[in-house]
Coordinates of C-alpha atoms in Angstrom, one line a residue:
X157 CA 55.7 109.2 86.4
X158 CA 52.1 111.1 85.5
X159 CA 51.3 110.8 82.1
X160 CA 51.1 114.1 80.1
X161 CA 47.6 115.4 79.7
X162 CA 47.5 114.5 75.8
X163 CA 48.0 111.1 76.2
X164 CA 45.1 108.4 75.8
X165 CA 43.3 107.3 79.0
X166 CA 44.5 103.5 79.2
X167 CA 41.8 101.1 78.6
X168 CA 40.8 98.7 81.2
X169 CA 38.2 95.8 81.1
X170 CA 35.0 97.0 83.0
X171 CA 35.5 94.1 85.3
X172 CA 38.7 96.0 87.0
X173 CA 38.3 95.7 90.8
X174 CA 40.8 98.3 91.4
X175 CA 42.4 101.7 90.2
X176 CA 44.9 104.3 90.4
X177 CA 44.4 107.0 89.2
X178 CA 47.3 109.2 88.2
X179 CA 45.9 112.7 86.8
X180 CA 42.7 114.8 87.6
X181 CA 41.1 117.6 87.3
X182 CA 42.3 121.4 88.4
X183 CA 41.6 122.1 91.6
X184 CA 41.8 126.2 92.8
X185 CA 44.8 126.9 94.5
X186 CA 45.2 130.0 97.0
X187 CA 46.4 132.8 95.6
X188 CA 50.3 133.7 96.0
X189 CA 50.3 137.1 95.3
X190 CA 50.5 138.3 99.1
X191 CA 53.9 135.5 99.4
X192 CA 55.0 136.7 95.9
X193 CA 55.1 140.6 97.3
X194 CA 57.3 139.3 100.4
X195 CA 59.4 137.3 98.6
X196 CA 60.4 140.7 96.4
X197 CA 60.9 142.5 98.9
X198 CA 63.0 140.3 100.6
X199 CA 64.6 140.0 97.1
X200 CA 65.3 143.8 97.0
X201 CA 66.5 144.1 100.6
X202 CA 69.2 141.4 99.6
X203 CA 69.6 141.3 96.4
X204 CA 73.0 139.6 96.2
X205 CA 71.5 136.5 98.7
X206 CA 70.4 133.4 97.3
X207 CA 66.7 134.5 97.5
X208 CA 67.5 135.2 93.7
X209 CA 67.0 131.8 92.8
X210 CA 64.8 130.3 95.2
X211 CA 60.8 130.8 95.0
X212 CA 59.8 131.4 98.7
X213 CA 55.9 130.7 97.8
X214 CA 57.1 126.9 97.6
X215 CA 58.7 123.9 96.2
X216 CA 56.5 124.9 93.0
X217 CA 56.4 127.7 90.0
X218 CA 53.1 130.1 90.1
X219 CA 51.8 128.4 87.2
X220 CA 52.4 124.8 88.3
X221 CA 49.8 122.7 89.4
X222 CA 49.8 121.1 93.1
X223 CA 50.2 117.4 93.1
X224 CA 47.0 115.8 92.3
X225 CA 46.5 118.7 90.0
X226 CA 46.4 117.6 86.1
X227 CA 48.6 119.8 83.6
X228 CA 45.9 120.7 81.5
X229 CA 43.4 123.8 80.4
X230 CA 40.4 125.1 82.3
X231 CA 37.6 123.3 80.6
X232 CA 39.3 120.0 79.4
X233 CA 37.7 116.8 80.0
X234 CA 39.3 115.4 83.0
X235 CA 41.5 112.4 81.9
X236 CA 42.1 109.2 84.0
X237 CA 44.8 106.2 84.1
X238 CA 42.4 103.4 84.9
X239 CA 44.9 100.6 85.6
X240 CA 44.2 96.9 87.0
X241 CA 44.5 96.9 90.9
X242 CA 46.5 94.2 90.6
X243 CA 49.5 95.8 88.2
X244 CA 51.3 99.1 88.7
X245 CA 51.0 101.1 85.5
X246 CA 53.5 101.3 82.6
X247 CA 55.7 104.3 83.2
X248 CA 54.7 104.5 86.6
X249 CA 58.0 104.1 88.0
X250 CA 60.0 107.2 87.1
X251 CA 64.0 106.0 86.2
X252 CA 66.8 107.2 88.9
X253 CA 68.1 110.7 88.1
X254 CA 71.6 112.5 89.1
X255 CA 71.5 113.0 92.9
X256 CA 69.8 116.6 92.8
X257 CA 72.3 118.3 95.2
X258 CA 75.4 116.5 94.1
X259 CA 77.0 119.3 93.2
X260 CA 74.9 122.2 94.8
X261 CA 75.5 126.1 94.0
X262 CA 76.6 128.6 96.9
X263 CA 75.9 132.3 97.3
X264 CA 77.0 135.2 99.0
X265 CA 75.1 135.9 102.1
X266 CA 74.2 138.6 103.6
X267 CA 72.6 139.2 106.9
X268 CA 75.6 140.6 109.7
X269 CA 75.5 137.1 111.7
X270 CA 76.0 135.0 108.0
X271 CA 79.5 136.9 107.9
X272 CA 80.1 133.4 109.8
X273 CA 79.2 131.4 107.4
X274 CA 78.5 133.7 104.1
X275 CA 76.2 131.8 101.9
X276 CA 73.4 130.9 103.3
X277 CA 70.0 133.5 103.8
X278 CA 68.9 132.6 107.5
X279 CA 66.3 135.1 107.8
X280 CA 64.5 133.7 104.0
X281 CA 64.2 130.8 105.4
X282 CA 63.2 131.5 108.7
X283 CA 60.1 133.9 107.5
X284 CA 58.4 130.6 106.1
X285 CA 58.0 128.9 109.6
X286 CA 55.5 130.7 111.0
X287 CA 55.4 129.1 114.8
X288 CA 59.4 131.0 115.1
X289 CA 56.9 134.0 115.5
X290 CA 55.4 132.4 118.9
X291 CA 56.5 133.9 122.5
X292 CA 57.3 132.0 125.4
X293 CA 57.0 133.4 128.8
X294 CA 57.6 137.0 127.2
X295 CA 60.3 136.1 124.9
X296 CA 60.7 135.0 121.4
X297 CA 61.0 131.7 120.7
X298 CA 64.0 130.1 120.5
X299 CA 63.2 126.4 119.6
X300 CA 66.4 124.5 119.9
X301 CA 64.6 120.8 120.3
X302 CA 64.7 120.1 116.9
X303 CA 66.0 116.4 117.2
X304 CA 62.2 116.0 119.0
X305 CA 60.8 117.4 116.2
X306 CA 60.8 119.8 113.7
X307 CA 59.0 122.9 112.5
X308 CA 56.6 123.2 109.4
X309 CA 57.0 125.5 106.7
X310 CA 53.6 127.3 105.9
X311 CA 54.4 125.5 102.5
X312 CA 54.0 122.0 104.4
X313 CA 50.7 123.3 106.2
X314 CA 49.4 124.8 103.0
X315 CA 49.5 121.7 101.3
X316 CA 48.0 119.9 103.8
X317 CA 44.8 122.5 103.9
X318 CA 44.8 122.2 100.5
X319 CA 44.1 118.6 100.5
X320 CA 41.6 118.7 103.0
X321 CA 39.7 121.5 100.9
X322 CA 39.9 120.3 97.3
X323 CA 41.2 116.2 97.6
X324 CA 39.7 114.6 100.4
X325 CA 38.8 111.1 99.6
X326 CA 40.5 107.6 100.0
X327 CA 42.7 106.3 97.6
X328 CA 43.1 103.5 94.6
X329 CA 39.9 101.8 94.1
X330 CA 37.0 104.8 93.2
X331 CA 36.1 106.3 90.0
X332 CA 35.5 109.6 90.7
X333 CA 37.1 112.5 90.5
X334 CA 38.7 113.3 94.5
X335 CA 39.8 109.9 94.4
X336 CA 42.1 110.7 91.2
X337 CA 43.2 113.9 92.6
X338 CA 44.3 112.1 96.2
X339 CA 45.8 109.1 94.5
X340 CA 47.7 111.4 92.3
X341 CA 48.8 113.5 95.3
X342 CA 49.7 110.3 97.1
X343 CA 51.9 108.8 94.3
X344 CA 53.4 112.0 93.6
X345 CA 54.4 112.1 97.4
X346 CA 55.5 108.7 96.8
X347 CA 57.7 109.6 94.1
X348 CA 59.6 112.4 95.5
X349 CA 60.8 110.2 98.6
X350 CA 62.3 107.9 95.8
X351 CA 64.0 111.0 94.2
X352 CA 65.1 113.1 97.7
X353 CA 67.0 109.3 98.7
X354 CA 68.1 108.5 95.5
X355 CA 66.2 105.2 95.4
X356 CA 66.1 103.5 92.1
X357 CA 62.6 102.2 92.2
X358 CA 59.0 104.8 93.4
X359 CA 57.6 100.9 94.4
X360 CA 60.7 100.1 96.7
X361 CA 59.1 103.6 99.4
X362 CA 56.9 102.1 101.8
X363 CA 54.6 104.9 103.5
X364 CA 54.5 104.2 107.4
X365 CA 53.8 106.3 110.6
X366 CA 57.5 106.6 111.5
X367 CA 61.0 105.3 112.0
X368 CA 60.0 103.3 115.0
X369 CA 57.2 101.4 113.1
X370 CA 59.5 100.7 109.6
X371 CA 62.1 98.8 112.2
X372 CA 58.8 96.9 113.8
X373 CA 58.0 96.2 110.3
X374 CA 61.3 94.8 109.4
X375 CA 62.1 93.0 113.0
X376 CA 58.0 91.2 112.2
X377 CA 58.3 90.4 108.8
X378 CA 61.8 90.0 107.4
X379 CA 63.0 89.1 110.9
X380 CA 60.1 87.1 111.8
X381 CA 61.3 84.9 108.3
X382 CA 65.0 85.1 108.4
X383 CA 65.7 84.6 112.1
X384 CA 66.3 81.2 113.8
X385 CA 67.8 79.7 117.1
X386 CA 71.6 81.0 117.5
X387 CA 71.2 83.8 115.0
X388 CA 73.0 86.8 115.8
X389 CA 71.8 90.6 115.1
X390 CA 74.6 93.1 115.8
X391 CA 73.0 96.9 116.7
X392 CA 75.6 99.9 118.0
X393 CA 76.1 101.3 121.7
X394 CA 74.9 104.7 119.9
X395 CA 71.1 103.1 119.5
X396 CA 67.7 105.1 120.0
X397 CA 65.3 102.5 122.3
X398 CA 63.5 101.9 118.9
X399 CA 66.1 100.3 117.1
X400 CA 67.0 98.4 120.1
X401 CA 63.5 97.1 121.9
X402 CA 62.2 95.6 118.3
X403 CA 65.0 93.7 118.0
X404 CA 65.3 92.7 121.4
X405 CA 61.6 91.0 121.0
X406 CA 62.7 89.5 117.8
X407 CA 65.9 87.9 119.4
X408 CA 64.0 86.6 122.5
X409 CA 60.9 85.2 120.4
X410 CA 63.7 83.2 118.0
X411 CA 66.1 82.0 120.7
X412 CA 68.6 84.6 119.2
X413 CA 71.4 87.0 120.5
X414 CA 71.4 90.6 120.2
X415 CA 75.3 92.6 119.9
X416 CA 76.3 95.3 120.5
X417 CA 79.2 97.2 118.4
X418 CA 81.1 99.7 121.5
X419 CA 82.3 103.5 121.1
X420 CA 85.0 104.5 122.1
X421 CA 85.4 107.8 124.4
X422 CA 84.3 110.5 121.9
X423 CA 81.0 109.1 120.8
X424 CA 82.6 107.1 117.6
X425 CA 81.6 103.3 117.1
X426 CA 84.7 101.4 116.9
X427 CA 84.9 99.4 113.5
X428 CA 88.1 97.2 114.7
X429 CA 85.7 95.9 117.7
X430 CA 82.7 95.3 114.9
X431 CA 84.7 93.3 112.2
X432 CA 85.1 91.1 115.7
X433 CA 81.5 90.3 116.3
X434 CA 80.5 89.6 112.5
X435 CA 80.6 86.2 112.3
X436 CA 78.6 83.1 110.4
X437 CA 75.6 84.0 112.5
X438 CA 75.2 87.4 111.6
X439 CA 71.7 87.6 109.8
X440 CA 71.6 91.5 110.4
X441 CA 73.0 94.5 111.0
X442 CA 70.6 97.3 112.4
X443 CA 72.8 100.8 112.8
X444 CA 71.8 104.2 113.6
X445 CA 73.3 106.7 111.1
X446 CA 73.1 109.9 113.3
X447 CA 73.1 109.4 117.2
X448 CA 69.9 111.2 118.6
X449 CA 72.4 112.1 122.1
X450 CA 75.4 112.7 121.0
X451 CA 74.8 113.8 117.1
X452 CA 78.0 111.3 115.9
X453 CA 77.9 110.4 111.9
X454 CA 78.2 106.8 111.8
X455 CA 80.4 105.6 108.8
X456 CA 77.2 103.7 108.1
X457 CA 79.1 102.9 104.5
X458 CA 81.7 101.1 106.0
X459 CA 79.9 99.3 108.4
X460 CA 77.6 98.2 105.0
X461 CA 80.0 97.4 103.2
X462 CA 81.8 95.2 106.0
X463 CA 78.5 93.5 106.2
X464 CA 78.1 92.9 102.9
X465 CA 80.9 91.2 102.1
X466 CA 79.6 88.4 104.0
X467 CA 75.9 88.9 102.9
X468 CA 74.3 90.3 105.7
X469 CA 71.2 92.2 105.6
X470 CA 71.5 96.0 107.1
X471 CA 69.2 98.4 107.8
X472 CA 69.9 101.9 109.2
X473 CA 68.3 104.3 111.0
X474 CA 67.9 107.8 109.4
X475 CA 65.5 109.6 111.8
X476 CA 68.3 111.7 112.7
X477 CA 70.3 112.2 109.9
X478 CA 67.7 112.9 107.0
X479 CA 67.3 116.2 107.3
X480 CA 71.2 117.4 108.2
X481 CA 72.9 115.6 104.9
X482 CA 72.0 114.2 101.9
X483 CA 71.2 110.4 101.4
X484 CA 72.0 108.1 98.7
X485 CA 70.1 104.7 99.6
X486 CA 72.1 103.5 96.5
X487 CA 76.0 105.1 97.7
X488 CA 75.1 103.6 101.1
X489 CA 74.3 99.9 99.7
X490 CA 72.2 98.9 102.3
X491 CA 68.9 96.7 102.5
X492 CA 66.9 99.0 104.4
X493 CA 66.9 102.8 105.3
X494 CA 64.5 104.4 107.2
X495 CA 63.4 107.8 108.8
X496 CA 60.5 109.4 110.2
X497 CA 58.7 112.7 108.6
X498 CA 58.5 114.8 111.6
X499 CA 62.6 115.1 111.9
X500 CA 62.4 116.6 108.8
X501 CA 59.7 119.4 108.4
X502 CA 56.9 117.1 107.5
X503 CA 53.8 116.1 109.8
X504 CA 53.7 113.6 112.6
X505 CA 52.7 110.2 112.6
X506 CA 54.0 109.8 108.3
X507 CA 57.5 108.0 108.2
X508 CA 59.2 105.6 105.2
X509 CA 60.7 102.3 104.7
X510 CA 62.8 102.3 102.0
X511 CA 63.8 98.4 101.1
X512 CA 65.6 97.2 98.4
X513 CA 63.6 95.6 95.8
X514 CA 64.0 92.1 95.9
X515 CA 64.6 91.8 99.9
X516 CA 61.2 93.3 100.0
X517 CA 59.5 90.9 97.8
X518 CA 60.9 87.8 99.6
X519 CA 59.2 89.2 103.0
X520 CA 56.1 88.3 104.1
X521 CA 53.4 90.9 104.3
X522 CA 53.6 92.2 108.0
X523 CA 49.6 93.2 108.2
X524 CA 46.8 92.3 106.8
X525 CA 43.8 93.9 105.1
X526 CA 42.2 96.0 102.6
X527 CA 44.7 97.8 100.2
X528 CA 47.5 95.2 100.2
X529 CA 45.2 92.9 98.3
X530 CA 44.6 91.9 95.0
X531 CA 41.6 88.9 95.5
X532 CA 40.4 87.2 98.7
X533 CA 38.8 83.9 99.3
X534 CA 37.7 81.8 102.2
X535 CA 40.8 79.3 101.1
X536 CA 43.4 82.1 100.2
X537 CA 44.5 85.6 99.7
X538 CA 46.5 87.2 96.7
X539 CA 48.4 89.8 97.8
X540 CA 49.5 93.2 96.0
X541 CA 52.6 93.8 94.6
X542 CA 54.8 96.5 96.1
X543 CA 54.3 99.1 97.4
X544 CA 50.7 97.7 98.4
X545 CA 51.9 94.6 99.9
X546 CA 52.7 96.4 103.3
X547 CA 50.6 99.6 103.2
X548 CA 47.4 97.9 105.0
X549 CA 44.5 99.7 105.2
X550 CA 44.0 103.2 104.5
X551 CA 47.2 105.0 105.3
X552 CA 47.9 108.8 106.6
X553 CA 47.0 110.1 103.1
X554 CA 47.2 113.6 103.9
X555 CA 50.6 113.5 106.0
X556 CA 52.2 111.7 102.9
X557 CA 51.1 114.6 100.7
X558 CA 53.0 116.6 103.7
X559 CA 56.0 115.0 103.5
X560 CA 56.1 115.4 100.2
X561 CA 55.9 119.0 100.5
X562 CA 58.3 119.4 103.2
X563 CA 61.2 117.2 100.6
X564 CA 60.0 119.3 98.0
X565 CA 61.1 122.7 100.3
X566 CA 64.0 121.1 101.6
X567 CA 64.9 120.0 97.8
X568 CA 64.6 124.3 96.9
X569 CA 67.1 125.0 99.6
X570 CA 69.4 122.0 99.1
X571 CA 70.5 119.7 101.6
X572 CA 74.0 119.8 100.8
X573 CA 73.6 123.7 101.4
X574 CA 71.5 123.1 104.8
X575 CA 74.5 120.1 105.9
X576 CA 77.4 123.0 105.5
X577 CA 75.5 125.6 107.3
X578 CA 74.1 123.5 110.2
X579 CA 77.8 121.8 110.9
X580 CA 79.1 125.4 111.0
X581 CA 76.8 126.0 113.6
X582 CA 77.1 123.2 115.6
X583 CA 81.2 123.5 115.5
X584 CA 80.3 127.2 117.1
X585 CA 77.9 126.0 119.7
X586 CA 80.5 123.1 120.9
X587 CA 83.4 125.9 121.1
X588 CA 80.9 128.4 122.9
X589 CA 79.2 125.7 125.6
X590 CA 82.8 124.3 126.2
X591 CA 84.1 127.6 127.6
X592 CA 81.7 127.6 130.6
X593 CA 83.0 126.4 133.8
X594 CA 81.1 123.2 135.1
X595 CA 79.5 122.0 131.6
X596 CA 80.3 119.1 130.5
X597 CA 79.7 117.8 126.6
X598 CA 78.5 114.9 126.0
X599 CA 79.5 113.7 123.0
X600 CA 82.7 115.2 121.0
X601 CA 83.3 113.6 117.5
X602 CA 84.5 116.2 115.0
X603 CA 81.9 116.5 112.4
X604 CA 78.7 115.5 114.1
X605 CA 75.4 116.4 113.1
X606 CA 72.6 118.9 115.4
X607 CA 73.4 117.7 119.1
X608 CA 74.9 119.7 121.7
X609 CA 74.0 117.4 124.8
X610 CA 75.9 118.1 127.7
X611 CA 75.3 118.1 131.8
X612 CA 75.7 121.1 134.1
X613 CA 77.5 120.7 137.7
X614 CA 75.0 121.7 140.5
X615 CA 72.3 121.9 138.4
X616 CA 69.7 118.6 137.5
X617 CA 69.0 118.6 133.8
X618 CA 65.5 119.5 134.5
X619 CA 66.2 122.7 136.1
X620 CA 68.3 123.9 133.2
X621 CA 65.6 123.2 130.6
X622 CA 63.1 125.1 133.1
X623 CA 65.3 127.9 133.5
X624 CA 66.4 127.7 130.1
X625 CA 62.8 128.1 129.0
X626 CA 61.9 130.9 131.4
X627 CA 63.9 133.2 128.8
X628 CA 61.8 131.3 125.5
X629 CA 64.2 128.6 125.0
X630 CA 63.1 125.2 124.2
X631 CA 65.4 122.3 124.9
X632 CA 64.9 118.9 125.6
X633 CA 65.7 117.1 129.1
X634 CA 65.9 113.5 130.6
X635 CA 67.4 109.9 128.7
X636 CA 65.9 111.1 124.9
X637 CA 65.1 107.5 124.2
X638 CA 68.6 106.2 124.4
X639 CA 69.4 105.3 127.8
X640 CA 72.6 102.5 126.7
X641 CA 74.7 105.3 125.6
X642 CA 73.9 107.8 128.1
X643 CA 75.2 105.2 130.5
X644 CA 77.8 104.9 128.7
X645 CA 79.1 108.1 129.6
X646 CA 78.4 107.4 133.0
X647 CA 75.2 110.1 133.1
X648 CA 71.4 109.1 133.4
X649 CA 70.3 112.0 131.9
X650 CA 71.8 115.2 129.5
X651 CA 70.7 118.5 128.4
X652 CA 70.1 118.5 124.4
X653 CA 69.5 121.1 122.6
X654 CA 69.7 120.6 118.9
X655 CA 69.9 122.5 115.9
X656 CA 68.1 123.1 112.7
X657 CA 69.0 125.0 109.5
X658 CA 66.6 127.8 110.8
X659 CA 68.5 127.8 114.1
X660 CA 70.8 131.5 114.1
X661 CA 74.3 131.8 115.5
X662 CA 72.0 134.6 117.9
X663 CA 70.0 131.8 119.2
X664 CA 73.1 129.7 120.5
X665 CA 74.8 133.0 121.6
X666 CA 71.4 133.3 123.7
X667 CA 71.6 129.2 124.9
X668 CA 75.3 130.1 126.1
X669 CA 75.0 133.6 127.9
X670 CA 72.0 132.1 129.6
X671 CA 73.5 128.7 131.1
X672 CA 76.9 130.8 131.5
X673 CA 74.4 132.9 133.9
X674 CA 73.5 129.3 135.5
X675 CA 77.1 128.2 135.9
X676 CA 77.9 131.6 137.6
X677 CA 75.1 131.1 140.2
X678 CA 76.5 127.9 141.3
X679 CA 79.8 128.2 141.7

């Protein structure tokens, strides 16, 4: 949505109270050459891989400009789109494109280990995380608690040094120069959330500190306006504590009922037991689409569409499943997706709401203060139109330029690509950890996403993960936030290791010999 350099600086009365400024002037970037000369030679070691086609220096050419960089020559007056606070500018909001990975490319690999799934250049991928270098007690690391968190590229925590060095400055409302480039860099962040979900409208992605706050949001401010006495909101078995708690608060502040759809004994919601609790009282439907325990994929589409046919609002939850397969906020129908940017390569404490248009405009604003407004008197406030109208205050500016890089270098691999691969692996890891004597998986649905939770006889789930990370590997231990299902299964706790598309089939072989070695001690 930036306007090209040669086009006329919009004119603006002088009275304006309010700006955004969508170009700027160049800013140096670091130089590239020294990731230019490793991505050749990793070019000539393989040069059948997919490497060919992929620029390991970043989600950008070597002649591209960062966001909040302006496409023009050294020397050229800086240029500026001064635009009434109160108005987003023409143009702004960039039209919805072809899902980029609907119908992704594949390679032939080449690394030994890819002979199990050819196609797909581990070791590329895995040079651009630099903390995969770390050692733990002794041993490489072998991080396998990605559904905690994930792991930065260098080109995520490039981009975010770069901001700090050369576009520091709050955003909107200042006219000078590093409040162009970070509004610019903010937008353009902005803009590639709309294009990695496939979301129609830039103004519809809500910038937020994480999955857990964009259901508070919702639950405050759509719920807080659409909930009554004897409402019903329907949630799933398979729910992480925050998209349970939130609604929970809601429910016992309006005199409502929270329920709960059931799984059956694989991990899988049952649909035949959810058509049963949708009823006249429904006002929403709030569904997790990947389980954070046992990695099932919801048929999220389904339970939409279900929904929708008696027009109930959904949201769903896409902390887990953002960064394993590609999202389609319009294929999925929903009201409201959201997910956080640390599942996903991007900082911590940056998330999104995505909310359909006209569901968002019909909510109250859930905070209040500077940003969101467009005039303020003693008697009344105007408010900003979206996406202003719930981005309060001055936001994590720097993390949303971060998130927009780590989309940007999920876009070069492709999801799609990333979704095969990881499944592959997972499907391995399940077949491995199942022939051990004593383990038992939690969580078996064919098809699910990065989760390999399971419990160990003899053993508490704490002394696996210590043990486990005596020899560098990182897991995670104890209820992970979703004690309902855990329960469920008749366990208080599980071991979860989980996977990530710069996880090897070397680093589950590693996970399994070593509890295989636990399991052997204890019988």
């Amino acid at each position: 949505g930036v306007p090209p350099a040669s086009a006329a600086p919009t004119a603006v009365p002088a009275a304006t109270s309010g700006y955004y400024f969508l170009d700027a002037p160049p800013a140096a970037a670091p130089s590239d050459a020294p990731l230019q000369a490793l991505a050749d030679q990793a070019r000539r070691a393989a040069p059948d891989s997919h490497l060919d086609g992929i620029d390991l220096r970043g989600p950008r050419a070597a002649d591209a400009p960062l966001p909040g960089q302006a496409l023009q020559g050294p020397g050229a007056a800086p240029q500026y789109y001064f635009v009434h606070a109160v108005q987003l500018p023409n143009g702004f909001v960039t039209p919805a494109k072809p899902h980029p990975h609907a119908a992704p490319g594949a390679a032939a690999g080449h690394a030994a280990q890819q002979d199990r799934h050819p196609g797909f250049d581990i070791q590329a991928v895995r040079r651009d995380f630099p903390i995969l270098s770390e050692r733990i007690n002794g041993k490489p690391l072998v991080w396998l608690d990605n559904a905690a968190t994930t792991h930065k590229p260098r080109q995520v925590i490039e981009r975010i040094s770069h901001f700090y060095a050369h576009e520091n400055s709050n955003i909107h409302r200042a006219a000078h120069t590093l409040a162009a480039r970070a509004t610019d860099a903010y937008e353009h962040a902005r803009e590639v959330v709309r294009r990695f979900i496939h979301a129609p409208d830039a103004r519809e992605v809500i910038f937020v500190r994480g999955t857990t706050e964009a259901i508070n949001l919702v639950a405050k401010a759509w719920g807080g306006a659409n909930v009554g006495e004897g409402d019903e909101i329907i949630i799933s078995h398979l729910e992480h504590h925050a998209n349970i708690v939130p609604w929970q608060q809601l429910a016992a502040a309006k005199g409502a009922r929270l329920r709960v759809i059931p799984v059956d004994d694989q991990g899988q919601i049952r649909l035949d037991e959810y058509q049963k609790l949708i009823n006249d009282r429904t006002k929403i439907v709030a569904i997790g689409h990947v389980s954070n325990v046992l990695g099932t994929v919801v048929p999220v589409k389904q339970v939409v569409e279900i929904a929708k046919r008696r027009g109930i609002t959904t949201l769903i939850d896409g902390a887990q499943s953002i960064a394993h397969t590609p999202v389609d906020v319009q294929d999925l129908g929903a009201d409201f997706f959201v997910f956080s940017g640390h599942k996903i390569f991007a900082p911590t404490g940056i998330g999104v709401l995505w909310g359909r248009r006209e569901v968002l405009e019909a909510m109250p604003p859930w905070q209040g203060g500077g940003n969101m407004i467009a005039d303020v008197t003693f008697e009344q406030t105007v408010y900003q139109p979206l996406p202003n109208t719930f981005e309060a205050g001055t936001g994590n500016i720097a993390d949303a330029v971060g998130l927009g890089a780590a989309l940007e270098y999920v876009e070069r691999i492709g999801i799609a690509q990333i979704s095969r691969y990881e499944h592959a692996l997972v499907d391995y890891g399940m077949a491995q950890l199942a022939s051990i004597a004593g383990l038992r998986l939690i969580g078996t649905v064919p098809g699910k996403a990065s989760v390999l939770a399971f419990t160990l006889d003899g053993y508490s789930t704490d002394e696996v993960g210590q043990a486990l990370n005596a020899e560098g590997i990182a897991v995670r231990t104890g209820h992970h936030c979703a004690q309902p299902i855990l329960r469920r299964f008749g366990v208080e706790t599980a071991v979860r290791p989980s996977l990530a598309f710069y996880n090897t089939f070397d680093e589950v072989d590693q996970l399994v010999r070593e509890v295989r070695k636990l399991a052997a001690r204890r019988r």
